[in-house]
Amino acid sequence: MKSENITIKDIAKALNLSYSTVSRALKSSYKISEATQQLVKEYAEAHHYRPNLMAQSLKNQKSRCIGVVLCSIPNSFFAEVISGIESVAYSKDYLLIITQNLESYEREVKNLENLTWRSVDGLLISLSTETKDVSHFQELHEQRLPMVFFDRVTNEIPSHQVITDNIGGAYAATRHLIERGYKRIATITSTPYLSISQERLEGYKKALTEFNMPVHDEYIQYCPHGGMIIDEIDSALNNLLQLPEPPDALLTASDRITIGSYSLIQKKGLAIPDAIAVAGFSNFTAPELFNPPLTTVRQNAFEMGRMATELLIQQVESKRPVTSFEKKILPTELIVRSST
Amino acid sequence: MKSENITIKDIAKALNLSYSTVSRALKSSYKISEATQQLVKEYAEAHHYRPNLMAQSLKNQKSRCIGVVLCSIPNSFFAEVISGIESVAYSKDYLLIITQNLESYEREVKNLENLTWRSVDGLLISLSTETKDVSHFQELHEQRLPMVFFDRVTNEIPSHQVITDNIGGAYAATRHLIERGYKRIATITSTPYLSISQERLEGYKKALTEFNMPVHDEYIQYCPHGGMIIDEIDSALNNLLQLPEPPDALLTASDRITIGSYSLIQKKGLAIPDAIAVAGFSNFTAPELFNPPLTTVRQNAFEMGRMATELLIQQVESKRPVTSFEKKILPTELIVRSST
DNA sequence: TTGAAAGCGGTACCAG
DNA sequence: CTGGTACCGCTTTCAA
């Protein structure tokens, strides 16, 4: 194939037509006779004609590439999101450029520079935990580069957003803990800058308040790097356990924090759920195999990727600049197991 | 940036030079005076000149894209491999097109067609479980498209390969089971067509033979789709458990099969390791959290991705056609936990 | 309805 | 050492 690819010129020569006619016939342009269209299309089909994408890109100033900005590919949540992104991108003939920043603001900026150099047609973005300032995205937004934020979003840039019902998810898990009879419910979350942290915290507080339970600030612990560094989680846990009234239940607000906490609690020799109950946001494959099986708030990561990509492509291909934006909120699923 | 990108022509105009001179100056071509080079480069730097990759691609017939062919992005092993691939590709300014085939031969072929259409410069390939015939790759190989196989490789196409020491890994795990005193050791693996199945089986048999234990064919079970379908694993397990002398230990030969078996065995109410011990190939994040903690053979997936990509890019950029190929074999790590 | 030709942004050959 | 120019494959305007 590769070396034997035929071009529009070959077709034109073979059929004694001009380049332009062939080009238009292939696009079913209205100003071409049925007969010619038929002829050209059949020849193209028969000779496996595929348009040269590089040439098309150069001409149209469209790369049919989508840039993906996220923190970590092997993270189970994001891996599922990518799978969803792939499914849509592929079916619409877009290509993915996936970058990971390992929660570093600096790498996020550098990756972004590379993506724009590649002249992507649009961006799918989930912010790094370190990112407080979104001006690097702002700048591109002002140049009309389509972008859709997912999971970790910002409200500073008007754009489509696809997120999980973080408030609802955290609320459901906290309420579940309350109803199970736990009295001192703590939470460990990422940086307070992140949208997901804020919302999950809100759900947590909402449940406590609703059941007339106090919200103690010392029961709320943050991991500046989202648990990328295990020591962060450890010190968060230690802070909690050293309290005069240590918590009897814990809500962990992200995959990494959930797994990390679970592991550390066990290492400290604390029994789950007797010494401390644990429920957490997690898209881990097999939380039912854990010891004890882990109560999780599961997100529909695949769907999130799918939906964000559809919104993005829609915007990329829209003739008019898009000015009204959607905020899609996907439901979470609380799966109760014996860790709570 | 996007809309304000400057081109070679802009530089030429500004400096009163010709396009070609600017182009050569930027590439530090030897026939350009130091002074001019200096001038051009400084101007380019100052105005954030970035060459248009689409134009370069079109001209050079190089896309700086690498196609990745594998079965499933969210699979923990492959997600780690991708992370390794990304790290190298990114540092060398290559772009990744990732495709997944969900173990379907048909999708593998279709994906491949799309990749070649995108005119990728090279391919990183791990075969689907359904793939017995590799002629679709063969064809591209004959057209000199560089390709490196990893993990699930074929010997029918002369190319670089990066694999795990599958024989050694399976051997170590089996030997460990033998030394623990298990007498009837079974194994569940993928299709016998796959290189990894064959090699892991070989390691399994080698250990048994070395310790003068018989190799019973009925102790070897296959999953035609690599465990993609959970029923496959279930029937494999049932076949084993219904034997007059059911096994007292199990070696599972891939991530999905390992997790699936573990889950099913628990559902059947069998105690691990008392009723049956389990050791398996797995790159799962937290096998130590399982109940009981799972003995695993871990592969260096990240390194596999890194290495395969380096070999590929080296081949892509090599002036002469590459004729001698390397077979890199990465060591495995047996981590003993209480499931055995 | 069709053809000719310019141009997208670079590269590389040929002159000078 | 530098400039002119053809060309990569396709799209699109302008003419016919």
XYZ file of C-alpha atoms (C1' of nucleotides) in Angstrom:
712
model
C 0.000 0.000 0.000
C 2.320 2.615 1.327
C 4.485 3.007 -1.687
C 1.720 2.221 -4.127
C -0.715 4.873 -2.978
C -2.383 6.553 -5.867
C -3.081 10.269 -5.918
C -5.687 12.443 -7.457
C -3.364 13.111 -10.327
C -3.121 9.453 -11.144
C -6.864 9.216 -11.316
C -7.075 12.331 -13.410
C -4.531 11.030 -15.850
C -6.149 7.641 -16.109
C -9.582 9.087 -16.740
C -8.467 12.028 -18.814
C -9.909 14.562 -16.431
C -8.403 17.473 -14.615
C -7.228 17.309 -10.989
C -9.904 19.647 -9.879
C -12.694 17.655 -11.419
C -11.513 14.525 -9.706
C -11.169 16.319 -6.421
C -14.704 17.635 -6.640
C -16.154 14.379 -7.860
C -14.721 12.625 -4.835
C -16.351 15.118 -2.521
C -19.677 14.770 -4.368
C -19.607 18.452 -5.113
C -22.918 19.484 -6.602
C -21.470 20.895 -9.774
C -20.246 17.633 -11.179
C -22.260 15.408 -13.462
C -23.526 12.165 -12.044
C -21.715 10.288 -14.743
C -18.310 11.737 -13.936
C -18.825 11.257 -10.234
C -19.710 7.651 -10.819
C -16.696 7.121 -12.997
C -14.246 8.745 -10.643
C -15.593 7.075 -7.550
C -15.496 3.671 -9.110
C -11.945 4.122 -10.274
C -10.903 5.443 -6.886
C -12.570 2.544 -5.141
C -11.038 0.007 -7.468
C -7.558 1.410 -6.962
C -7.895 1.921 -3.221
C -7.513 5.625 -3.398
C -7.043 7.259 -0.014
C -6.595 10.997 0.178
C -3.247 12.083 1.529
C -4.015 13.468 4.942
C -0.875 15.513 5.197
C -1.752 17.361 2.030
C -5.304 17.872 3.168
C -4.101 19.168 6.486
C -1.714 21.572 4.935
C -4.357 22.931 2.629
C -7.207 23.084 5.094
C -5.182 24.088 8.096
C -6.869 21.260 9.923
C -4.870 18.364 11.262
C -7.708 16.087 12.336
C -5.722 15.714 15.527
C -7.051 16.030 19.021
C -4.698 16.803 21.855
C -5.299 15.195 25.213
C -3.951 16.786 28.364
C -4.046 14.707 31.530
C -1.920 13.699 34.463
C -1.274 10.007 34.081
C -2.090 7.435 31.439
C -1.823 4.306 33.587
C -4.147 5.726 36.245
C -7.152 3.434 35.960
C -9.653 6.271 35.784
C -7.818 8.107 33.023
C -6.996 4.941 31.127
C -10.733 4.302 30.896
C -11.359 7.874 29.823
C -8.779 7.495 27.075
C -10.492 4.354 25.937
C -13.711 6.331 25.588
C -11.941 9.127 23.768
C -10.362 6.640 21.400
C -13.688 5.077 20.545
C -15.174 8.349 19.318
C -12.040 9.816 17.792
C -11.469 6.706 15.827
C -14.951 6.444 14.475
C -14.760 10.044 13.292
C -11.278 9.695 11.886
C -9.514 11.890 14.346
C -6.148 11.144 15.692
C -5.151 11.395 19.308
C -2.107 12.994 20.749
C -1.961 11.992 24.345
C 0.224 13.833 26.803
C 0.723 13.223 30.485
C 2.121 15.702 32.979
C 2.462 13.635 36.151
C 0.674 16.409 38.063
C 3.355 18.939 37.182
C 2.268 22.404 36.118
C 5.498 22.877 34.288
C 5.047 19.741 32.215
C 1.484 20.708 31.509
C 2.630 23.979 30.014
C 5.395 22.337 28.043
C 3.059 19.661 26.723
C 0.597 22.291 25.705
C 3.251 24.100 23.728
C 4.038 20.933 21.858
C 0.400 20.225 21.176
C -0.212 23.620 19.657
C 2.906 23.229 17.593
C 1.372 20.064 16.246
C -1.526 22.276 15.342
C -4.194 20.187 16.966
C -7.753 21.024 16.045
C -8.906 20.887 19.615
C -8.016 19.944 23.158
C -9.429 17.628 25.787
C -8.178 18.806 29.129
C -8.095 17.593 32.688
C -5.986 19.914 34.815
C -2.981 18.847 36.827
C -3.198 19.153 40.587
C -0.505 21.790 40.546
C -2.376 24.037 38.154
C -3.798 27.139 39.772
C -3.258 29.480 36.888
C -4.963 28.564 33.614
C -3.680 31.430 31.503
C -1.845 29.072 29.185
C -5.204 27.647 28.218
C -6.845 31.043 28.310
C -4.475 32.292 25.684
C -5.353 29.503 23.289
C -8.991 29.928 24.011
C -8.779 33.524 22.946
C -7.319 32.329 19.691
C -10.438 30.239 19.278
C -8.865 26.848 19.743
C -11.757 24.578 20.702
C -11.324 22.912 24.082
C -13.413 20.747 26.321
C -12.558 20.236 29.954
C -13.334 17.001 31.702
C -13.117 15.787 35.289
C -10.825 18.521 36.612
C -12.284 21.624 35.079
C -12.013 25.362 35.424
C -14.757 27.916 35.332
C -12.445 30.662 34.234
C -12.653 29.575 30.628
C -16.023 29.411 28.937
C -16.163 25.960 27.369
C -17.974 22.656 27.374
C -17.396 20.607 30.481
C -17.966 16.967 31.236
C -17.770 16.045 34.857
C -19.023 13.522 37.322
C -21.689 14.341 39.832
C -18.980 14.838 42.404
C -21.224 16.441 44.950
C -23.755 13.642 44.637
C -21.119 10.946 44.746
C -19.437 12.294 47.848
C -22.799 12.970 49.439
C -23.995 9.413 48.821
C -20.837 7.894 50.252
C -20.828 10.149 53.303
C -24.504 9.593 53.922
C -23.922 5.871 53.677
C -21.213 6.137 56.321
C -23.502 8.159 58.541
C -26.313 5.677 58.175
C -23.954 2.864 58.991
C -23.488 4.617 62.308
C -20.060 6.151 61.965
C -19.731 9.305 63.999
C -16.387 10.820 63.150
C -16.044 10.862 59.403
C -12.881 12.319 57.929
C -11.881 12.886 54.335
C -8.652 13.051 52.375
C -8.739 14.911 49.105
C -6.434 16.561 46.546
C -5.538 20.232 46.408
C -8.345 22.621 47.242
C -7.718 24.345 43.901
C -9.109 21.444 41.925
C -12.765 21.505 40.970
C -13.201 17.879 41.888
C -11.801 18.448 45.366
C -14.107 21.357 45.985
C -17.172 19.539 44.801
C -16.454 16.309 46.597
C -15.824 18.286 49.716
C -19.116 20.033 49.225
C -20.960 16.722 48.983
C -19.214 15.518 52.113
C -20.175 18.634 54.050
C -23.693 18.579 52.719
C -24.296 15.091 54.083
C -22.823 15.933 57.477
C -24.851 19.103 57.752
C -28.011 17.404 56.667
C -27.608 14.909 59.490
C -26.713 17.606 61.979
C -23.168 16.455 62.310
C -20.406 19.017 62.809
C -17.869 19.709 60.063
C -14.460 19.647 61.717
C -11.706 21.273 59.729
C -9.121 18.939 61.153
C -11.051 16.050 59.640
C -10.354 17.434 56.197
C -6.916 16.656 54.840
C -5.372 17.683 51.533
C -2.757 16.111 49.286
C -1.103 18.865 47.253
C -0.074 16.433 44.503
C -3.213 14.357 44.518
C -1.421 11.501 46.225
C 1.171 11.206 43.462
C 3.632 11.212 46.325
C 2.781 8.505 48.809
C 4.207 10.482 51.740
C 1.506 13.063 51.275
C -1.118 10.460 51.953
C 0.824 9.087 54.865
C 1.093 12.417 56.591
C -2.564 13.157 55.910
C -3.434 9.874 57.564
C -1.115 10.487 60.483
C -2.650 13.893 61.036
C -6.004 12.211 61.344
C -4.940 9.323 63.518
C -3.083 11.539 65.959
C -6.141 13.599 66.730
C -7.516 13.328 70.252
C -10.651 11.953 68.661
C -9.416 10.094 65.606
C -11.973 9.404 62.878
C -13.838 6.130 62.726
C -14.505 6.453 59.010
C -12.710 7.875 55.999
C -13.839 9.168 52.644
C -11.040 9.197 50.099
C -11.604 11.492 47.185
C -9.568 10.022 44.334
C -8.272 6.751 42.984
C -4.700 7.222 44.034
C -5.634 8.476 47.462
C -8.022 5.599 47.928
C -5.511 2.901 47.072
C -2.736 4.652 48.954
C -4.775 5.086 52.100
C -6.017 1.537 52.024
C -2.526 0.259 51.769
C -1.134 2.522 54.483
C -3.938 1.826 56.920
C -3.254 -1.869 56.604
C 0.454 -1.319 57.110
C -0.304 0.548 60.285
C -2.118 -2.537 61.486
C -5.523 -0.921 61.694
C -8.508 -3.153 60.962
C -10.942 -2.063 58.286
C -13.770 -1.350 59.003
C -13.544 -1.979 62.764
C -10.798 0.490 63.574
C -11.648 2.711 60.646
C -14.086 2.331 57.781
C -13.082 3.382 54.265
C -15.117 4.434 51.269
C -13.539 6.071 48.287
C -13.777 7.327 44.757
C -12.198 4.609 42.654
C -12.326 3.153 39.187
C -10.030 0.349 40.102
C -10.771 -2.889 38.294
C -11.395 -5.235 41.156
C -12.172 -3.530 44.467
C -14.272 -6.554 45.359
C -11.100 -8.588 45.632
C -9.609 -6.328 48.265
C -9.345 -7.257 51.870
C -11.912 -6.314 52.913
C -13.820 -5.611 49.698
C -13.800 -1.874 49.207
C -16.833 0.373 49.149
C -16.395 2.633 46.141
C -17.894 5.558 44.343
C -17.453 4.627 40.717
C -17.396 7.111 37.853
C -18.381 6.411 34.317
C -14.970 7.188 32.942
C -15.467 5.654 29.522
C -18.616 7.677 28.978
C -16.866 10.798 30.151
C -14.213 10.340 27.485
C -16.809 9.576 24.862
C -18.961 12.551 25.649
C -16.136 15.051 25.919
C -14.798 13.960 22.564
C -18.169 14.262 20.884
C -18.642 17.757 22.217
C -15.174 18.707 21.093
C -15.484 17.361 17.579
C -18.853 18.985 17.242
C -17.278 22.290 18.156
C -14.283 21.751 15.902
C -16.500 21.067 12.924
C -19.035 23.753 13.638
C -19.140 26.512 11.059
C -20.071 29.247 13.469
C -18.080 29.923 16.599
C -19.714 28.159 19.496
C -20.834 30.551 22.175
C -23.146 28.592 24.406
C -21.586 25.828 26.382
C -22.857 22.680 27.984
C -21.959 21.235 31.329
C -22.613 17.528 31.294
C -22.805 15.841 34.642
C -22.522 12.078 34.754
C -24.018 10.109 37.617
C -21.836 8.155 40.003
C -22.485 4.747 41.395
C -22.007 3.914 45.060
C -21.130 0.264 45.495
C -21.268 -0.792 49.094
C -18.908 -3.530 50.174
C -17.616 -4.607 53.511
C -15.027 -1.892 54.114
C -17.778 0.286 55.569
C 0.059 31.668 18.917
C -1.997 29.633 16.551
C -3.161 32.428 14.373
C -0.004 34.423 14.768
C 2.413 31.739 13.700
C 5.105 33.107 11.519
C 6.455 31.229 8.527
C 9.732 31.022 6.757
C 8.475 33.532 4.268
C 7.825 36.072 6.959
C 11.349 35.687 8.189
C 12.718 35.945 4.677
C 10.804 39.094 4.010
C 11.778 40.685 7.279
C 15.450 39.954 6.796
C 15.540 40.478 3.076
C 16.682 36.974 2.355
C 15.282 34.228 0.172
C 13.093 31.407 1.521
C 15.726 28.843 0.810
C 18.422 30.678 2.675
C 16.242 30.961 5.710
C 15.299 27.302 5.513
C 18.938 26.278 5.329
C 20.038 28.665 8.025
C 17.506 27.170 10.379
C 18.813 23.701 9.704
C 22.393 24.878 10.214
C 23.203 23.755 6.745
C 26.948 23.912 6.184
C 26.794 26.277 3.261
C 25.455 29.241 5.115
C 27.577 31.945 6.638
C 27.750 32.110 10.378
C 26.495 35.630 10.289
C 23.340 34.801 8.353
C 22.656 31.778 10.509
C 22.984 33.870 13.585
C 20.699 36.500 12.204
C 18.005 34.107 11.070
C 18.074 32.039 14.203
C 17.823 35.033 16.431
C 14.926 36.404 14.506
C 13.195 33.046 14.510
C 13.731 32.680 18.216
C 12.509 36.151 18.946
C 9.351 35.628 16.943
C 8.684 32.114 18.214
C 9.052 30.542 14.836
C 7.951 26.908 14.777
C 8.150 24.983 11.515
C 4.800 23.867 10.217
C 4.799 20.135 10.714
C 2.125 19.465 8.154
C 4.183 21.149 5.484
C 7.295 19.286 6.548
C 5.425 16.029 6.532
C 4.055 16.604 3.096
C 7.430 17.448 1.727
C 9.433 14.787 3.470
C 6.827 12.089 3.339
C 7.414 11.631 7.025
C 4.666 12.234 9.507
C 6.613 11.910 12.749
C 3.741 9.691 13.843
C 4.034 6.295 15.432
C 1.141 3.894 15.272
C 0.442 1.692 18.261
C -1.464 -1.550 17.835
C -2.667 -3.275 20.963
C -5.709 -4.921 22.450
C -6.857 -2.684 25.266
C -5.785 0.681 26.589
C -7.213 0.393 30.121
C -5.567 -2.987 30.695
C -3.059 -2.165 33.427
C -0.166 -3.823 31.654
C -0.734 -2.013 28.377
C -1.528 1.284 30.042
C 1.934 1.135 31.597
C 3.471 0.213 28.261
C 1.792 3.213 26.663
C 3.179 5.399 29.374
C 6.658 4.168 28.475
C 6.022 4.714 24.796
C 4.781 8.219 25.466
C 7.874 9.125 27.423
C 10.210 8.342 24.532
C 7.967 9.486 21.713
C 7.457 12.780 23.381
C 11.081 13.442 24.052
C 11.891 12.751 20.414
C 8.972 14.759 19.090
C 6.983 11.896 17.738
C 3.270 11.693 17.980
C 1.338 8.621 18.984
C -1.666 7.158 17.316
C -3.018 4.565 19.656
C -5.460 1.952 18.480
C -7.104 -0.825 20.422
C -8.718 -3.909 18.937
C -10.331 -5.566 21.947
C -8.721 -8.852 20.901
C -10.524 -8.864 17.583
C -8.574 -9.829 14.462
C -10.995 -7.918 12.327
C -10.537 -4.689 14.277
C -6.803 -5.191 14.223
C -6.860 -5.282 10.433
C -9.177 -2.313 10.184
C -7.088 -0.303 12.619
C -3.989 -1.124 10.647
C -5.584 0.156 7.481
C -6.369 3.424 9.192
C -2.872 3.722 10.570
C -1.252 3.282 7.199
C -3.643 5.769 5.745
C -2.394 8.204 8.324
C 1.004 7.385 6.905
C 2.661 6.560 10.164
C 6.430 6.325 10.112
C 6.465 3.128 12.067
C 4.439 0.689 14.122
C 4.601 -0.682 17.630
C 2.654 -3.905 17.671
C 1.320 -6.356 20.194
C -0.868 -8.949 18.478
C -4.477 -9.610 19.359
C -5.311 -13.040 20.757
C -7.360 -13.808 17.680
C -4.496 -13.168 15.293
C -3.099 -16.311 13.729
C -2.336 -14.854 10.346
C 0.050 -11.905 10.240
C -0.029 -11.259 6.519
C -1.496 -7.795 7.011
C 1.684 -6.863 8.825
C 3.814 -8.880 6.443
C 2.583 -6.812 3.547
C 3.596 -3.564 5.208
C 6.896 -5.024 6.204
C 7.640 -5.822 2.596
C 6.998 -2.184 1.817
C 9.672 -1.377 4.383
C 7.456 0.141 7.009
C 9.492 -0.075 10.209
C 7.805 -2.094 12.924
C 8.735 -3.341 16.351
C 6.787 -6.063 18.076
C 6.418 -6.150 21.820
C 4.954 -8.593 24.301
C 2.906 -10.638 21.855
C 5.273 -11.076 18.976
C 5.578 -13.141 15.823
C 8.652 -14.771 14.425
C 7.299 -14.753 10.912
C 8.346 -11.160 10.381
C 11.978 -10.224 10.804
C 11.949 -7.236 13.135
C 13.056 -5.950 16.488
C 11.241 -7.543 19.395
C 10.893 -6.520 23.001
C 9.502 -9.167 25.271
C 9.503 -10.260 28.841
C 11.401 -13.283 29.987
C 8.197 -15.262 29.858
C 9.851 -18.610 30.210
C 11.827 -17.443 33.215
C 8.838 -15.784 34.813
C 6.593 -18.802 34.467
C 9.391 -21.053 35.539
C 10.061 -19.034 38.680
C 6.416 -18.973 39.662
C 5.913 -22.676 39.010
C 9.087 -23.574 40.830
C 7.934 -21.472 43.739
C 4.659 -23.414 43.835
C 6.529 -26.707 43.725
C 8.844 -25.680 46.523
C 5.874 -24.598 48.585
C 4.789 -28.225 48.369
C 1.940 -28.058 45.878
C 1.620 -31.269 43.934
C -1.012 -30.713 41.293
C -0.225 -27.449 39.567
C -2.522 -26.325 36.769
C -2.289 -23.350 34.469
C -4.736 -21.178 32.557
C -3.352 -19.291 29.609
C -4.471 -17.483 26.430
C -4.610 -18.968 22.963
C -1.787 -21.317 22.092
C -1.105 -19.164 19.028
C 0.253 -16.317 21.084
C 3.970 -16.155 21.699
C 3.478 -15.273 25.333
C 1.248 -18.306 25.905
C 3.752 -20.627 24.335
C 6.650 -19.264 26.306
C 4.867 -19.122 29.612
C 3.717 -22.671 29.059
C 7.266 -23.644 28.311
C 8.485 -22.175 31.591
C 5.706 -23.976 33.428
C 6.599 -27.313 31.855
C 10.291 -26.744 32.381
C 9.829 -26.348 36.112
C 7.614 -29.406 36.405
C 10.002 -31.522 34.389
C 12.997 -30.317 36.324
C 11.364 -31.469 39.528
C 10.269 -34.757 38.014
C 6.613 -33.893 38.096
C 4.352 -35.051 35.286
C 2.880 -32.591 32.807
C -0.815 -33.395 32.556
C -2.536 -31.989 29.496
C -5.808 -31.629 31.358
C -4.057 -29.271 33.762
C -3.458 -26.869 30.908
C -6.436 -24.728 29.997
C -6.742 -22.115 27.265
C -8.814 -18.955 26.900
C -9.284 -18.240 23.189
C -9.876 -14.557 23.797
C -7.318 -14.132 26.508
C -10.004 -13.906 29.151
C -11.686 -10.917 27.493
C -14.848 -12.961 27.972
C -15.252 -13.940 31.593
C -17.088 -17.165 30.710
C -13.949 -18.470 29.097
C -12.161 -18.249 32.373
C -15.085 -19.756 34.212
C -15.234 -22.799 31.993
C -11.467 -23.206 32.149
C -11.715 -23.179 35.926
C -14.642 -25.589 35.951
C -12.743 -27.965 33.717
C -9.980 -27.998 36.273
C -12.141 -28.296 39.356
C -14.208 -31.143 37.937
C -11.194 -33.338 37.390
C -10.961 -36.470 39.515
C -7.804 -34.993 40.940
C -8.395 -31.245 40.888
C -5.330 -29.029 41.071
C -4.116 -27.632 44.374
C -2.371 -24.694 42.718
C -2.911 -22.492 39.714
C -0.617 -20.432 37.524
C -2.505 -17.780 35.605
C -0.732 -16.481 32.560
C -2.072 -12.978 32.031
C -3.475 -10.004 33.877
C -7.064 -10.505 32.880
C -6.964 -14.219 33.524
C -5.361 -13.651 36.890
C -7.968 -11.173 38.092
C -10.819 -13.150 36.571
C -9.723 -16.434 38.128
C -9.181 -14.852 41.506
C -12.623 -13.406 41.454
C -14.310 -16.588 40.253
C -12.521 -18.833 42.706
C -13.746 -16.643 45.534
C -17.277 -16.719 44.193
C -17.139 -20.486 44.133
C -16.328 -20.336 47.833
C -12.903 -21.885 47.541
C -10.293 -20.714 50.016
C -7.027 -19.355 48.679
C -4.456 -20.801 49.190
C -5.861 -23.692 51.238
C -8.237 -25.102 48.648
C -6.193 -23.816 45.783
C -3.130 -21.589 45.609
C -2.865 -18.908 42.932
C 0.112 -17.204 41.371
C -0.183 -15.152 38.239
C 1.279 -12.765 35.763
C -0.065 -9.370 36.729
C 0.811 -5.712 36.552
C -2.121 -4.728 38.648
C -1.461 -1.745 40.900
C -2.152 -3.201 44.291
C -2.090 -7.001 44.449
C -0.915 -6.665 48.042
C -4.346 -5.363 48.955
C -6.103 -8.461 47.698
C -7.595 -11.048 49.949
C -5.307 -12.850 50.323
C -2.451 -10.774 48.934
C -1.664 -12.155 45.519
C 1.615 -13.707 44.460
C 2.488 -12.157 41.131
C 4.952 -12.262 38.307
C 5.422 -8.633 37.437
C 6.667 -7.368 34.096
C 8.513 -4.170 33.450
C 5.831 -2.753 31.211
C 7.041 0.836 31.226
C 10.512 -0.218 30.193
C 9.076 -2.447 27.502
C 7.293 0.534 25.985
C 10.359 2.708 26.299
C 12.684 0.219 24.705
C 10.383 -0.723 21.857
C 9.921 2.914 20.978
C 13.633 3.608 21.008
C 14.312 0.700 18.708
C 11.541 1.823 16.401
C 12.620 5.439 16.151
C 16.184 4.358 15.616
C 15.017 2.244 12.702
C 12.764 4.965 11.333
C 15.588 7.449 11.321
C 18.261 5.109 10.073
C 19.620 5.972 6.662
C 20.273 2.421 5.597
C 17.588 -0.256 5.748
C 17.971 -2.176 8.960
C 18.678 -5.827 8.381
C 19.847 -7.196 11.683
C 17.318 -7.282 14.433
C 17.460 -7.337 18.164
C 15.396 -9.368 20.559
C 15.354 -7.642 23.906
C 14.257 -9.754 26.821
C 13.288 -7.992 30.024
C 13.500 -9.750 33.369
C 10.404 -10.488 35.399
C 9.990 -10.142 39.107
C 8.326 -12.804 41.225
C 6.710 -11.268 44.272
C 5.602 -13.878 46.755
C 2.566 -13.065 48.852
C 0.162 -15.210 50.797
C -1.941 -16.573 47.961
C 0.615 -19.338 47.524
C -20.125 21.203 -15.776
C -15.109 21.289 -16.338
C -10.178 23.017 -16.566
C -6.190 25.962 -15.294
C -3.639 27.701 -11.897
C -2.499 29.626 -7.415
C -1.227 28.472 -2.977
C -0.884 25.985 1.898
C 4.677 25.982 4.244
C 8.634 23.743 3.568
C 12.680 21.429 1.077
C 16.104 20.732 -2.270
C 17.983 21.044 -6.696
C 20.229 23.984 -9.930
C 22.335 28.306 -11.066
C 25.054 31.960 -10.167
C 27.366 31.240 0.102
C 22.728 32.750 -1.703
C 18.603 33.114 -4.774
C 15.135 31.123 -7.864
C 12.065 27.628 -8.532
C 9.789 23.218 -8.874
C 7.306 20.219 -6.171
C 4.882 17.323 -2.156
C -1.046 16.317 -2.822
C -4.934 18.575 -2.339
C -8.495 22.522 -2.443
C -10.549 26.387 -4.366
C -11.166 30.510 -7.058
C -11.668 32.178 -11.489
C -12.506 31.422 -16.324
C -14.244 29.058 -19.947
